[in-house]
Coordinates of C-alpha atoms and ligand atoms in Angstrom, one line a residue:
X1 CA 144.4 221.6 -6.4
X2 CA 145.8 218.3 -7.3
X3 CA 142.7 215.7 -8.2
X4 CA 142.4 212.0 -6.6
X5 CA 142.6 208.4 -9.0
X6 CA 142.2 205.1 -8.0
X7 CA 142.9 203.0 -10.2
X8 CA 141.4 198.8 -9.3
X9 CA 143.3 196.4 -12.0
X10 CA 141.6 193.1 -12.6
X11 CA 143.0 190.1 -14.5
X12 CA 146.6 189.5 -15.5
X13 CA 149.7 191.1 -14.7
X14 CA 149.4 192.2 -17.7
X15 CA 147.3 194.0 -16.9
X16 CA 149.1 195.4 -13.3
X17 CA 151.7 197.5 -15.5
X18 CA 149.6 198.9 -17.2
X19 CA 148.1 200.6 -14.2
X20 CA 151.4 201.3 -13.4
X21 CA 152.1 203.3 -16.4
X22 CA 149.0 204.8 -15.8
X23 CA 149.5 205.3 -12.1
X24 CA 152.9 207.3 -13.4
X25 CA 151.4 208.9 -16.3
X26 CA 148.4 210.3 -14.4
X27 CA 150.9 212.0 -11.3
X28 CA 152.6 214.1 -13.8
X29 CA 150.0 215.4 -14.8
X30 CA 149.5 216.2 -11.1
X31 CA 147.2 213.8 -10.0
X32 CA 147.8 212.3 -6.3
X33 CA 146.2 208.6 -6.4
X34 CA 144.7 206.9 -3.3
X35 CA 143.4 203.8 -1.7
X36 CA 139.8 203.8 -1.2
X37 CA 137.4 204.1 -4.3
X38 CA 135.6 206.8 -2.3
X39 CA 138.5 209.2 -1.7
X40 CA 138.9 209.7 -5.9
X41 CA 137.7 212.5 -8.2
X42 CA 138.9 209.7 -11.3
X43 CA 138.1 206.0 -10.8
X44 CA 139.7 203.9 -13.4
X45 CA 138.7 200.0 -13.9
X46 CA 141.5 198.8 -15.6
X47 CA 139.6 195.5 -17.0
X48 CA 140.1 191.1 -18.0
X49 CA 137.5 189.8 -20.5
X50 CA 139.3 186.7 -20.4
X51 CA 136.7 185.2 -18.8
X52 CA 132.2 185.3 -18.4
X53 CA 132.6 185.5 -15.2
X54 CA 135.8 188.3 -15.3
X55 CA 134.2 190.4 -17.9
X56 CA 130.7 189.6 -15.1
X57 CA 132.6 191.4 -12.3
X58 CA 133.6 194.4 -13.7
X59 CA 130.3 195.8 -14.9
X60 CA 128.6 194.8 -11.3
X61 CA 131.1 196.8 -9.8
X62 CA 131.2 199.3 -12.7
X63 CA 127.2 199.3 -12.5
X64 CA 127.8 200.3 -8.2
X65 CA 129.8 203.7 -9.3
X66 CA 126.7 204.7 -10.5
X67 CA 125.4 206.3 -6.5
X68 CA 129.0 207.3 -6.0
X69 CA 128.5 209.3 -9.5
X70 CA 125.1 210.5 -8.3
X71 CA 125.9 211.5 -5.1
X72 CA 129.3 213.3 -6.6
X73 CA 129.0 214.6 -10.0
X74 CA 132.1 216.0 -10.8
X75 CA 133.5 212.0 -10.7
X76 CA 135.1 211.1 -13.8
X77 CA 134.9 207.0 -14.9
X78 CA 136.8 205.0 -17.1
X79 CA 137.3 202.1 -18.0
X80 CA 140.5 200.9 -19.1
X81 CA 141.8 197.0 -20.6
X82 CA 140.6 193.8 -22.2
X83 CA 136.9 194.9 -21.7
X84 CA 137.5 198.5 -23.0
X85 CA 139.0 197.3 -25.5
X86 CA 136.3 194.8 -26.4
X87 CA 133.2 196.6 -25.8
X88 CA 134.4 199.7 -27.5
X89 CA 131.5 202.8 -27.5
X90 CA 128.5 200.0 -26.0
X91 CA 130.2 200.8 -23.1
X92 CA 128.5 203.8 -22.8
X93 CA 125.0 202.6 -23.7
X94 CA 125.3 200.4 -21.3
X95 CA 126.7 202.7 -18.5
X96 CA 126.0 205.8 -19.0
X97 CA 127.7 207.2 -16.5
X98 CA 131.6 206.5 -18.1
X99 CA 133.1 209.0 -18.9
X100 CA 136.3 207.6 -21.5
X101 CA 136.6 204.1 -23.0
X102 CA 140.3 203.8 -23.1
X103 CA 141.8 200.8 -24.9
X104 CA 144.9 198.5 -23.9
X105 CA 147.6 200.3 -26.2
X106 CA 145.8 203.7 -26.1
X107 CA 146.9 204.3 -22.4
X108 CA 149.9 207.0 -23.3
X109 CA 146.2 209.1 -24.7
X110 CA 144.7 209.4 -20.8
X111 CA 146.5 212.8 -19.9
X112 CA 144.8 214.3 -23.0
X113 CA 141.6 212.2 -23.3
X114 CA 141.2 213.7 -19.4
X115 CA 142.5 217.5 -20.5
X116 CA 139.8 217.3 -23.3
X117 CA 137.0 217.0 -20.5
X118 CA 138.4 218.7 -17.9
X119 CA 137.1 221.4 -21.1
X120 CA 134.3 220.2 -21.8
X121 CA 131.9 218.6 -18.8
X122 CA 129.2 217.2 -21.6
X123 CA 132.1 215.3 -23.2
X124 CA 132.7 211.8 -23.6
X125 CA 136.4 210.3 -24.7
X126 CA 136.9 207.0 -26.0
X127 CA 140.2 205.5 -28.2
X128 CA 140.3 201.9 -29.3
X129 CA 142.6 201.9 -32.4
X130 CA 145.1 198.9 -31.8
X131 CA 147.8 200.2 -33.0
X132 CA 151.0 198.3 -35.8
X133 CA 153.7 199.5 -33.0
X134 CA 155.1 199.2 -29.9
X135 CA 153.7 200.3 -26.9
X136 CA 155.9 201.0 -24.6
X137 CA 157.4 204.0 -24.7
X138 CA 161.4 203.7 -24.6
X139 CA 163.8 204.3 -22.0
X140 CA 164.3 208.2 -22.5
X141 CA 160.0 208.5 -21.8
X142 CA 160.5 206.4 -19.1
X143 CA 163.1 208.3 -17.1
X144 CA 161.3 211.8 -17.7
X145 CA 157.9 210.4 -16.5
X146 CA 160.2 209.0 -13.6
X147 CA 161.4 212.9 -12.7
X148 CA 157.0 213.3 -11.4
X149 CA 155.7 212.9 -8.6
X150 CA 156.4 209.5 -7.7
X151 CA 153.0 207.5 -6.7
X152 CA 153.8 207.1 -2.8
X153 CA 154.5 203.7 -2.2
X154 CA 154.2 201.8 1.1
X155 CA 157.4 200.5 0.8
X156 CA 160.3 200.7 -1.4
X157 CA 159.8 198.1 -4.0
X158 CA 162.1 195.5 -4.4
X159 CA 160.5 193.4 -7.5
X160 CA 158.9 194.5 -11.1
X161 CA 157.8 193.9 -14.6
X162 CA 159.7 194.6 -17.0
X163 CA 157.0 193.9 -20.6
X164 CA 159.1 192.9 -23.7
X165 CA 156.6 191.8 -25.6
X166 CA 153.4 192.6 -26.4
X167 CA 150.0 190.7 -28.3
X168 CA 149.4 187.2 -29.4
X169 CA 149.5 185.3 -33.0
X170 CA 148.3 181.7 -30.9
X171 CA 144.4 182.1 -31.7
X172 CA 143.5 179.6 -29.4
X173 CA 140.1 178.9 -30.8
X174 CA 139.0 180.0 -27.3
X175 CA 140.7 182.9 -26.4
X176 CA 139.7 187.1 -26.6
X177 CA 143.8 188.4 -26.0
X178 CA 144.6 188.3 -30.1
X179 CA 141.3 190.3 -30.4
X180 CA 142.5 192.7 -27.1
X181 CA 145.6 192.6 -27.8
X182 CA 146.5 192.7 -30.7
X183 CA 149.4 191.2 -33.0
X184 CA 152.4 190.6 -31.5
X185 CA 155.4 192.5 -31.2
X186 CA 158.8 192.5 -29.7
X187 CA 160.5 195.1 -27.9
X188 CA 164.4 196.3 -28.5
X189 CA 166.8 194.5 -26.3
X190 CA 168.2 197.5 -26.0
X191 CA 165.1 199.2 -24.2
X192 CA 164.6 196.5 -22.3
X193 CA 168.2 196.2 -21.1
X194 CA 168.5 200.0 -20.2
X195 CA 164.9 199.4 -18.3
X196 CA 166.5 196.7 -16.1
X197 CA 169.1 198.3 -15.5
X198 CA 167.4 201.9 -14.8
X199 CA 165.2 199.1 -11.6
X200 CA 167.6 198.0 -10.6
X201 CA 169.8 201.4 -9.7
X202 CA 166.6 202.1 -7.3
X203 CA 166.9 198.3 -5.5
X204 CA 164.9 196.8 -7.7
X205 CA 166.2 193.0 -6.7
X206 CA 163.8 190.6 -9.0
X207 CA 162.7 190.9 -12.6
X208 CA 159.7 189.7 -13.9
X209 CA 159.4 189.7 -17.7
X210 CA 156.2 189.8 -18.6
X211 CA 154.3 189.0 -22.5
X212 CA 151.7 187.2 -24.0
X213 CA 154.0 184.3 -25.1
X214 CA 157.5 185.4 -24.3
X215 CA 159.5 182.3 -25.5
X216 CA 158.3 183.6 -28.5
X217 CA 159.9 187.4 -27.7
X218 CA 162.0 188.1 -31.0
X219 CA 160.1 186.1 -33.7
X220 CA 157.8 188.4 -35.3
X221 CA 157.5 191.6 -35.2
X222 CA 160.5 192.3 -33.6
X223 CA 161.0 196.7 -34.0
X224 CA 164.9 195.8 -33.0
X225 CA 166.4 195.6 -35.0
X226 CA 169.1 192.4 -33.6
X227 CA 167.8 189.0 -34.6
X228 CA 168.2 188.0 -30.7
X229 CA 165.4 185.5 -28.9
X230 CA 164.6 184.7 -26.0
X231 CA 167.0 182.5 -24.5
X232 CA 169.3 185.3 -25.5
X233 CA 167.9 188.0 -24.1
X234 CA 167.6 186.3 -20.4
X235 CA 171.1 186.0 -20.9
X236 CA 171.9 189.4 -20.9
X237 CA 168.6 190.6 -18.2
X238 CA 170.7 187.5 -16.5
X239 CA 174.2 189.4 -16.1
X240 CA 172.8 193.2 -15.7
X241 CA 174.6 193.6 -12.3
X242 CA 172.2 193.1 -9.3
X243 CA 169.9 191.3 -10.8
X244 CA 169.4 189.2 -7.8
X245 CA 166.4 186.6 -9.1
X246 CA 164.9 186.4 -12.7
X247 CA 161.4 185.3 -13.9
X248 CA 159.1 185.3 -16.3
X249 CA 155.3 184.5 -17.9
X250 CA 153.7 183.5 -20.1
X251 CA 155.3 180.9 -21.8
X252 CA 154.1 178.5 -24.2
X253 CA 155.2 174.2 -24.8
X254 CA 155.7 174.8 -28.8
X255 CA 158.1 177.3 -28.4
X256 CA 159.8 175.7 -25.5
X257 CA 163.4 175.7 -26.7
X258 CA 166.2 174.0 -25.5
X259 CA 168.5 176.8 -25.4
X260 CA 165.7 178.4 -22.9
X261 CA 165.8 175.0 -20.6
X262 CA 170.2 175.2 -21.0
X263 CA 169.4 178.6 -19.3
X264 CA 168.3 176.9 -15.6
X265 CA 171.0 175.3 -16.5
X266 CA 173.3 177.6 -16.6
X267 CA 171.6 180.7 -15.2
X268 CA 172.1 181.0 -11.6
X269 CA 169.5 183.8 -10.6
X270 CA 166.6 182.5 -13.3
X271 CA 164.2 181.5 -10.8
X272 CA 163.5 177.1 -11.7
X273 CA 160.5 178.0 -11.7
X274 CA 158.1 177.6 -15.2
X275 CA 154.8 178.5 -16.0
X276 CA 153.9 175.9 -18.3
X277 CA 149.6 175.9 -19.3
X278 CA 148.9 173.2 -20.9
X279 CA 144.8 173.5 -21.3
X280 CA 144.2 170.2 -21.4
X281 CA 145.2 166.9 -21.7
X282 CA 143.3 165.5 -25.2
X283 CA 144.9 165.6 -28.2
X284 CA 141.4 165.9 -29.5
X285 CA 140.2 169.0 -27.7
X286 CA 143.9 170.4 -28.0
X287 CA 142.8 170.6 -31.6
X288 CA 140.3 171.6 -31.6
X289 CA 141.7 174.4 -29.8
X290 CA 144.3 175.1 -31.4
X291 CA 147.5 174.5 -29.0
X292 CA 150.0 174.0 -31.2
X293 CA 151.4 170.8 -29.7
X294 CA 150.3 167.4 -29.1
X295 CA 150.1 166.0 -25.3
X296 CA 153.5 163.2 -26.0
X297 CA 155.3 166.6 -27.2
X298 CA 154.4 168.4 -23.4
X299 CA 155.3 165.4 -21.1
X300 CA 158.9 165.9 -23.2
X301 CA 159.2 169.4 -22.6
X302 CA 158.7 168.4 -19.1
X303 CA 160.9 165.7 -19.1
X304 CA 163.6 168.2 -20.8
X305 CA 163.2 170.6 -18.7
X306 CA 163.5 168.2 -15.2
X307 CA 166.4 167.0 -16.9
X308 CA 168.5 170.8 -17.3
X309 CA 166.9 171.6 -14.1
X310 CA 165.5 168.8 -11.8
X311 CA 164.8 170.8 -8.7
X312 CA 162.4 172.9 -10.9
X313 CA 159.1 173.6 -10.4
X314 CA 156.2 173.5 -13.2
X315 CA 152.7 175.3 -12.9
X316 CA 150.4 175.0 -15.5
X317 CA 147.1 176.1 -16.3
X318 CA 144.0 174.1 -17.1
X319 CA 140.6 174.6 -18.7
X320 CA 137.3 172.1 -17.6
X321 CA 134.9 171.2 -20.2
X322 CA 135.8 172.6 -23.8
X323 CA 133.2 172.3 -26.3
X324 CA 133.0 169.1 -27.3
X325 CA 135.3 166.8 -23.9
X326 CA 134.4 163.9 -23.4
X327 CA 134.5 161.7 -19.7
X328 CA 137.7 159.8 -21.6
X329 CA 138.9 163.2 -22.7
X330 CA 139.0 164.5 -18.9
X331 CA 140.2 161.2 -18.0
X332 CA 143.4 162.5 -19.7
X333 CA 143.8 165.3 -18.5
X334 CA 143.4 163.5 -15.1
X335 CA 145.8 161.0 -16.2
X336 CA 148.3 164.3 -17.7
X337 CA 148.3 165.7 -14.2
X338 CA 149.5 162.3 -12.1
X339 CA 152.0 161.8 -14.5
X340 CA 153.4 165.6 -14.5
X341 CA 152.4 165.4 -10.7
X342 CA 152.2 170.1 -11.4
X343 CA 153.3 171.8 -8.0
X344 CA 149.9 173.9 -8.4
X345 CA 147.7 175.0 -11.7
X346 CA 145.1 178.1 -11.9
X347 CA 142.0 176.1 -13.4
X348 CA 138.7 176.6 -15.2
X349 CA 136.1 175.9 -16.6
X350 CA 135.8 176.5 -20.2
X351 CA 133.5 179.6 -20.7
X352 CA 132.4 180.9 -24.6
X353 CA 133.9 184.3 -24.9
X354 CA 133.3 186.8 -27.8
X355 CA 135.3 187.0 -30.9
X356 CA 136.5 183.6 -30.5
X357 CA 136.3 180.8 -32.7
X358 CA 135.9 177.9 -30.2
X359 CA 132.1 180.1 -28.8
X360 CA 130.7 178.6 -32.3
X361 CA 131.5 175.2 -31.9
X362 CA 128.7 172.8 -30.5
X363 CA 129.0 170.4 -28.7
X364 CA 129.2 173.5 -25.6
X365 CA 129.6 170.6 -22.5
X366 CA 126.6 170.8 -19.3
X367 CA 127.4 173.6 -16.5
X368 CA 127.1 170.8 -14.6
X369 CA 129.1 168.9 -16.0
X370 CA 131.6 170.9 -16.0
X371 CA 131.6 171.8 -12.2
X372 CA 132.0 168.6 -11.8
X373 CA 134.8 167.8 -13.3
X374 CA 136.3 171.7 -11.9
X375 CA 136.4 169.6 -8.5
X376 CA 137.6 166.9 -9.8
X377 CA 140.4 168.5 -11.1
X378 CA 141.4 171.1 -8.3
X379 CA 141.1 168.1 -5.8
X380 CA 143.7 165.8 -6.6
X381 CA 145.6 169.1 -7.5
X382 CA 145.8 170.3 -3.9
X383 CA 146.5 166.3 -3.2
X384 CA 149.4 167.0 -5.0
X385 CA 150.6 170.3 -3.9
X386 CA 150.4 169.2 -0.7
X387 CA 153.0 166.0 -1.4
X388 CA 155.2 167.9 -3.1
X389 CA 155.3 170.9 -0.9
X390 CA 156.3 167.7 1.8
X391 CA 159.3 167.1 -0.2
X392 CA 160.4 170.5 1.0
X393 CA 160.2 169.3 4.7
X394 CA 163.5 169.7 7.0
X395 CA 165.4 171.1 3.2
X396 CA 167.0 174.7 4.4
X397 CA 165.9 176.8 1.1
X398 CA 166.6 180.5 0.2
X399 CA 163.7 182.9 0.5
X400 CA 163.5 186.8 -0.2
X401 CA 161.2 188.4 1.8
X402 CA 157.8 189.9 0.6
X403 CA 156.3 191.4 4.5
X404 CA 157.9 191.7 7.4
X405 CA 155.0 192.8 10.4
X406 CA 155.5 192.2 14.1
X407 CA 158.4 189.7 13.2
X408 CA 156.2 187.2 11.0
X409 CA 157.3 187.0 7.7
X410 CA 156.2 185.8 4.8
X411 CA 158.8 185.4 1.9
X412 CA 159.2 183.0 -1.5
X413 CA 161.5 180.9 -2.3
X414 CA 163.0 180.9 -6.0
X415 CA 160.5 177.8 -7.6
X416 CA 157.7 180.4 -6.2
X417 CA 156.4 178.8 -3.3
X418 CA 155.2 180.9 -0.5
X419 CA 156.9 180.2 3.0
X420 CA 155.8 182.0 6.6
X421 CA 158.8 181.6 9.6
X422 CA 159.6 183.9 12.6
X423 CA 162.5 186.4 12.3
X424 CA 164.5 189.3 12.8
X425 CA 162.2 192.6 12.3
X426 CA 165.6 194.2 10.5
X427 CA 164.7 191.7 7.6
X428 CA 162.8 194.2 4.9
X429 CA 161.1 193.4 1.1
X430 CA 164.1 192.3 -1.3
X431 CA 166.2 190.5 1.7
X432 CA 167.2 187.1 1.5
X433 CA 167.0 184.6 4.2
X434 CA 168.4 180.8 5.0
X435 CA 165.1 179.1 6.3
X436 CA 164.6 175.3 7.4
X437 CA 160.7 174.1 6.6
X438 CA 159.3 172.6 9.1
X439 CA 155.5 172.5 8.1
X440 CA 153.7 171.2 4.5
X441 CA 150.7 173.2 4.2
X442 CA 148.9 173.2 0.1
X443 CA 149.5 177.0 -0.3
X444 CA 152.5 177.4 2.0
X445 CA 155.1 176.2 3.9
X446 CA 156.3 177.1 7.2
X447 CA 160.2 177.6 8.1
X448 CA 162.8 178.3 11.3
X449 CA 165.1 181.3 10.5
X450 CA 168.5 180.4 10.6
X451 CA 170.2 182.7 8.7
Ligands
5AD1 N1 137.2 180.4 -21.1 C1 137.8 179.4 -20.1 N2 139.7 179.9 -19.0 C2 139.9 180.6 -19.6 N3 141.0 180.9 -20.2 C3 141.4 181.6 -21.2 N4 140.0 181.9 -22.2 C4 139.3 181.2 -21.6 C5 137.7 180.4 -21.8 N5 137.3 180.8 -22.8 C6 142.5 179.9 -18.8 C7 143.6 179.8 -19.8 C8 144.6 180.8 -19.7 C9 144.0 181.6 -18.5 C10 144.8 182.8 -18.9 O1 143.3 181.8 -18.5 O2 143.8 178.4 -18.6 O3 145.7 180.2 -19.7
SF4_2 FE1 142.2 189.6 -18.9 FE2 143.9 188.6 -20.9 FE3 143.1 190.8 -21.1 FE4 145.4 190.2 -19.1 S1 145.2 190.3 -20.9 S2 143.3 191.4 -18.7 S3 144.7 187.9 -18.6 S4 142.1 189.2 -21.3

């Protein structure tokens, strides 16, 4: 009898991609994916530890699984991802109902770990080494994996992530990622191109190149034998026949080269959206964050990007209340927001993370002050997003359909804006349409279908 697996993904796209890989590996091992946790024989939490809150959420939901396991003794519980990597065997102590802890670079061992558990019910399995090689299997392995039972998708997928690098060498003082994902390593160009071609052949229209720091692709620990940088890679991927839309995430300002900016002017299928985390508008804070750029350099990069591609939408990540952040530092963050006028941003209150340097910094900012700063930042960002969105009014834009329920369509522009419109029911995800924008809200646009 086949077993049922439920995977819950927390955190970033990196984790989403890892969950997909786990699903594929498990489907080869005879597991069927289910949509409800209570229908599963195996529950996997693919976890995130980027902020204290993310980690707390993992542990509280994990705690609830204890009850399910009491009712269903054969249930297997696995913890994967960044919390697994960070906490290792401590998880067994804190959560005795967990059977498997599997680190960020060990997901390929999951089927074997499960087999060992099947042979010995009382066993626990843990594997958390950070490997020094690229752990996404090459193309051949992916192909074989594909012959397994596909994890019954509701609709054919029109967009996919392709991992191009793993890990991070930047060591920002607040960040767990170097500890949870290891050192930076780039995947060979040929593997990437083959995977993209394979996906396009299966009907995928939009590719997002994925990595913690994609624009330093090829700079460090390239397992490839060629010397391609990120701009070269983008050019090559953009030219794979059938790639209608190309995106990438995430980037660091100091590695944003002129060659990369030029790609936005040259490549028609490269979407005019750039997520460029800035984290703070104050040079003093940026320095303590160990970010490798200044406010001035960041603003120069933004200007240059806009000169290559005037319609480009720029979004960012911002942290408020970093240790030692003064009122004046925060005003500089607000001022940077006024200058750049980001199309959108993700903003967070600073939180201490294990094994990071800033956790030991003195001068922690009061929780209430952090809260006030965050609120002020987000309120102003919302106003700016709305003003930015209003710039679309009356314009006709090309959108790609994401879903179509009873002629009520959700779609996305190249600039990454969500557009709702009423349209024909033969439009399916991945199709493109022209829409004239008639209404602008804070978080999305509405329009009329043209063609
Ligand atoms: N506290 C608050 N926010 C953080 N981020 C990363 N680490 C922390 C932390 N310790 C934010 C950064 C990053 C995003 C993914 O999460 O803004 O870009
Ligand atoms: Fe969370 Fe960072 Fe790990 Fe992604 S890499 S899951 S954002 S901690």
